[in-house]
Each structure stands twice: as structure tokens, then as C-alpha cells.
Amino acid sequence: YVGVAETKGEPILTQPVSVNVSGKKVLVVDEVADTGKSLQLIRDHLKAKGASEVRIATIYLKPWSIVKPDYYAKKTNRWVVFPWEVKETVRKIVQKCREQGEPVGPKIEKLVEAGLSRKLVERFLKETLEEEPC
């Protein structure tokens, strides 16, 4: 992802696997199978490095993913924000609103409506605005 609900066209492998996987069974774990392109890339890379078996586990599966994980907890077609991503998500929303000259309030409110803690979202919004004042 390059922004909130924004992806690059094609994933790029920036670091090849750093251990010998030849002849080994490998489990790849990720949060979301969204487009599935990054999972396909890593699966193909591991197989090319000699892995005897590659299985994939994710928390969420999007219905349009080109790769169906071997294991997943839930299907969803919604945007997912994990607890460890809240601050970065708020920061990117603020940045995008500034670039487009839009008010940040309605977009922040959508995060709260989606179930994120208002207190946490407002805290990160305050921190972001203090770090990068208008």
C-alpha cells in the first residue's frame, strides 16, 4: 500500500529470502489477501528458491484476491485498519486532504464510524497536526 486504500500497480520484491528454504515447507503469514499480487510474488519466489511446499495464512481474505490463502479467519470487502496502523492511517488522511484541499473532519469521522476509538483517532490527529502544522 502507498496510501489509505491505495496500492501500487505491481508489487516489487525488495529483499529476497535470506535463509535456505530448499526442500522445506514454508508458511507465509500476512494480514490481508487483498489483490493477492504480493502473496503470489512471494509464493513464486519461495518456490523458485526450492521450497518443497508454500502455504499461506492471512487474517482477512478479500473476495477479489487472485490468491486464496490456505488458511484465513474471515472474508471481507471492507478496508481494514489494524491497531498498529491507526497513527499512520490518520497521518496519510491528513496529508491527502491537504493535497486535495479537502476538510479532514469527514474522513476522520469515517474512521470512528468504522469502529476505531474516537479518543485514539483524535489523539493521533492532534499529534499529526502538531508535527506538520497547516
Short mmCIF file of C-alpha atoms in Angstrom, two decimals:
data_model
loop_
_atom_site.label_atom_id
_atom_site.label_comp_id
_atom_site.label_asym_id
_atom_site.label_seq_id
_atom_site.Cartn_x
_atom_site.Cartn_y
_atom_site.Cartn_z
CA TYR A 1 0.00 0.00 0.00
CA VAL A 2 1.13 3.50 -0.76
CA GLY A 3 -1.74 5.31 0.95
CA VAL A 4 -5.12 4.74 2.52
CA ALA A 5 -6.82 2.21 0.24
CA GLU A 6 -4.20 2.89 -2.46
CA THR A 7 -1.93 0.24 -3.89
CA LYS A 8 0.91 0.26 -6.40
CA GLY A 9 0.24 -1.45 -9.70
CA GLU A 10 2.57 -4.38 -9.15
CA PRO A 11 4.43 -5.46 -6.01
CA ILE A 12 8.21 -5.41 -6.01
CA LEU A 13 10.39 -7.88 -4.14
CA THR A 14 12.83 -5.63 -2.28
CA GLN A 15 14.58 -8.34 -0.25
CA PRO A 16 14.99 -11.94 -1.36
CA VAL A 17 14.51 -14.66 1.23
CA SER A 18 17.59 -14.61 3.46
CA VAL A 19 17.61 -18.25 4.57
CA ASN A 20 17.86 -21.52 2.69
CA VAL A 21 14.33 -22.79 2.02
CA SER A 22 15.36 -25.54 -0.38
CA GLY A 23 13.36 -28.68 0.35
CA LYS A 24 11.48 -27.02 3.22
CA LYS A 25 7.82 -26.43 3.91
CA VAL A 26 7.21 -22.70 4.29
CA LEU A 27 4.28 -20.85 5.85
CA VAL A 28 3.79 -17.24 4.71
CA VAL A 29 1.74 -15.13 7.14
CA ASP A 30 0.21 -11.77 6.22
CA GLU A 31 -2.63 -9.61 7.47
CA VAL A 32 -4.77 -9.40 4.33
CA ALA A 33 -5.02 -11.13 0.97
CA ASP A 34 -6.24 -8.06 -0.93
CA THR A 35 -5.24 -8.11 -4.59
CA GLY A 36 -3.19 -11.22 -3.88
CA LYS A 37 -0.35 -9.97 -6.07
CA SER A 38 2.20 -9.68 -3.24
CA LEU A 39 1.27 -13.15 -1.97
CA GLN A 40 1.66 -14.55 -5.47
CA LEU A 41 5.05 -12.84 -5.79
CA ILE A 42 6.41 -14.25 -2.52
CA ARG A 43 4.94 -17.70 -3.18
CA ASP A 44 6.61 -17.83 -6.60
CA HIS A 45 9.89 -16.51 -5.14
CA LEU A 46 9.94 -19.17 -2.42
CA LYS A 47 9.18 -21.93 -4.91
CA ALA A 48 11.96 -20.65 -7.18
CA LYS A 49 14.30 -20.85 -4.18
CA GLY A 50 13.41 -24.53 -3.81
CA ALA A 51 10.72 -24.62 -1.13
CA SER A 52 9.01 -28.01 -1.31
CA GLU A 53 5.70 -26.53 -0.19
CA VAL A 54 4.42 -22.99 0.36
CA ARG A 55 1.26 -22.37 2.34
CA ILE A 56 -0.30 -19.00 3.06
CA ALA A 57 -2.18 -17.79 6.14
CA THR A 58 -3.92 -14.42 6.47
CA ILE A 59 -6.34 -12.82 8.88
CA TYR A 60 -8.58 -11.44 6.13
CA LEU A 61 -9.37 -12.52 2.58
CA LYS A 62 -10.83 -10.07 0.07
CA PRO A 63 -13.17 -11.77 -2.43
CA TRP A 64 -11.23 -10.42 -5.42
CA SER A 65 -7.82 -11.73 -4.34
CA ILE A 66 -6.06 -13.72 -7.06
CA VAL A 67 -4.53 -15.91 -4.35
CA LYS A 68 -6.75 -17.75 -1.90
CA PRO A 69 -4.82 -18.39 1.31
CA ASP A 70 -4.70 -21.93 2.63
CA TYR A 71 -5.82 -20.52 5.97
CA TYR A 72 -7.74 -17.32 6.75
CA ALA A 73 -10.02 -16.15 9.54
CA LYS A 74 -12.58 -14.02 7.73
CA LYS A 75 -13.68 -12.74 4.32
CA THR A 76 -14.32 -9.02 3.93
CA ASN A 77 -14.70 -6.49 1.15
CA ARG A 78 -14.08 -3.56 3.52
CA TRP A 79 -10.92 -1.56 4.13
CA VAL A 80 -9.15 -2.95 7.20
CA VAL A 81 -7.15 -0.80 9.62
CA PHE A 82 -5.19 -2.77 12.20
CA PRO A 83 -4.39 -1.28 15.62
CA TRP A 84 -0.73 -0.83 14.68
CA GLU A 85 -1.74 1.17 11.58
CA VAL A 86 -4.06 3.78 13.11
CA LYS A 87 -1.49 6.58 13.51
CA GLU A 88 -0.09 6.09 10.01
CA THR A 89 -3.62 5.97 8.56
CA VAL A 90 -4.56 9.25 10.26
CA ARG A 91 -1.31 10.84 9.04
CA LYS A 92 -1.97 9.74 5.44
CA ILE A 93 -5.56 11.01 5.57
CA VAL A 94 -4.36 14.41 6.77
CA GLN A 95 -1.69 14.50 4.05
CA LYS A 96 -4.16 13.57 1.31
CA CYS A 97 -6.76 16.09 2.49
CA ARG A 98 -4.14 18.83 2.48
CA GLU A 99 -3.03 17.91 -1.04
CA GLN A 100 -6.62 17.93 -2.30
CA GLY A 101 -7.73 20.97 -0.28
CA GLU A 102 -10.44 18.99 1.49
CA PRO A 103 -11.51 19.16 5.13
CA VAL A 104 -10.11 16.33 7.24
CA GLY A 105 -13.10 16.08 9.61
CA PRO A 106 -15.43 13.93 7.48
CA LYS A 107 -12.69 11.41 6.64
CA ILE A 108 -11.62 11.15 10.28
CA GLU A 109 -15.26 10.67 11.27
CA LYS A 110 -15.47 7.71 8.88
CA LEU A 111 -12.68 6.01 10.84
CA VAL A 112 -14.69 6.43 14.04
CA GLU A 113 -17.87 5.20 12.32
CA ALA A 114 -15.91 2.15 11.16
CA GLY A 115 -15.23 1.25 14.79
CA LEU A 116 -11.93 2.90 15.66
CA SER A 117 -11.66 4.57 19.05
CA ARG A 118 -12.59 8.25 18.80
CA LYS A 119 -10.13 9.05 21.60
CA LEU A 120 -7.28 7.29 19.81
CA VAL A 121 -8.08 8.79 16.40
CA GLU A 122 -8.33 12.30 17.88
CA ARG A 123 -5.05 11.81 19.76
CA PHE A 124 -3.24 10.81 16.57
CA LEU A 125 -4.90 13.64 14.65
CA LYS A 126 -3.66 16.13 17.26
CA GLU A 127 -0.14 14.66 17.14
CA THR A 128 -0.10 14.75 13.34
CA LEU A 129 -1.25 18.36 13.21
CA GLU A 130 1.37 19.35 15.81
CA GLU A 131 4.12 17.59 13.82
CA GLU A 132 3.01 19.06 10.50
CA PRO A 133 1.06 22.27 11.14
CA CYS A 134 -1.08 23.72 8.37
#
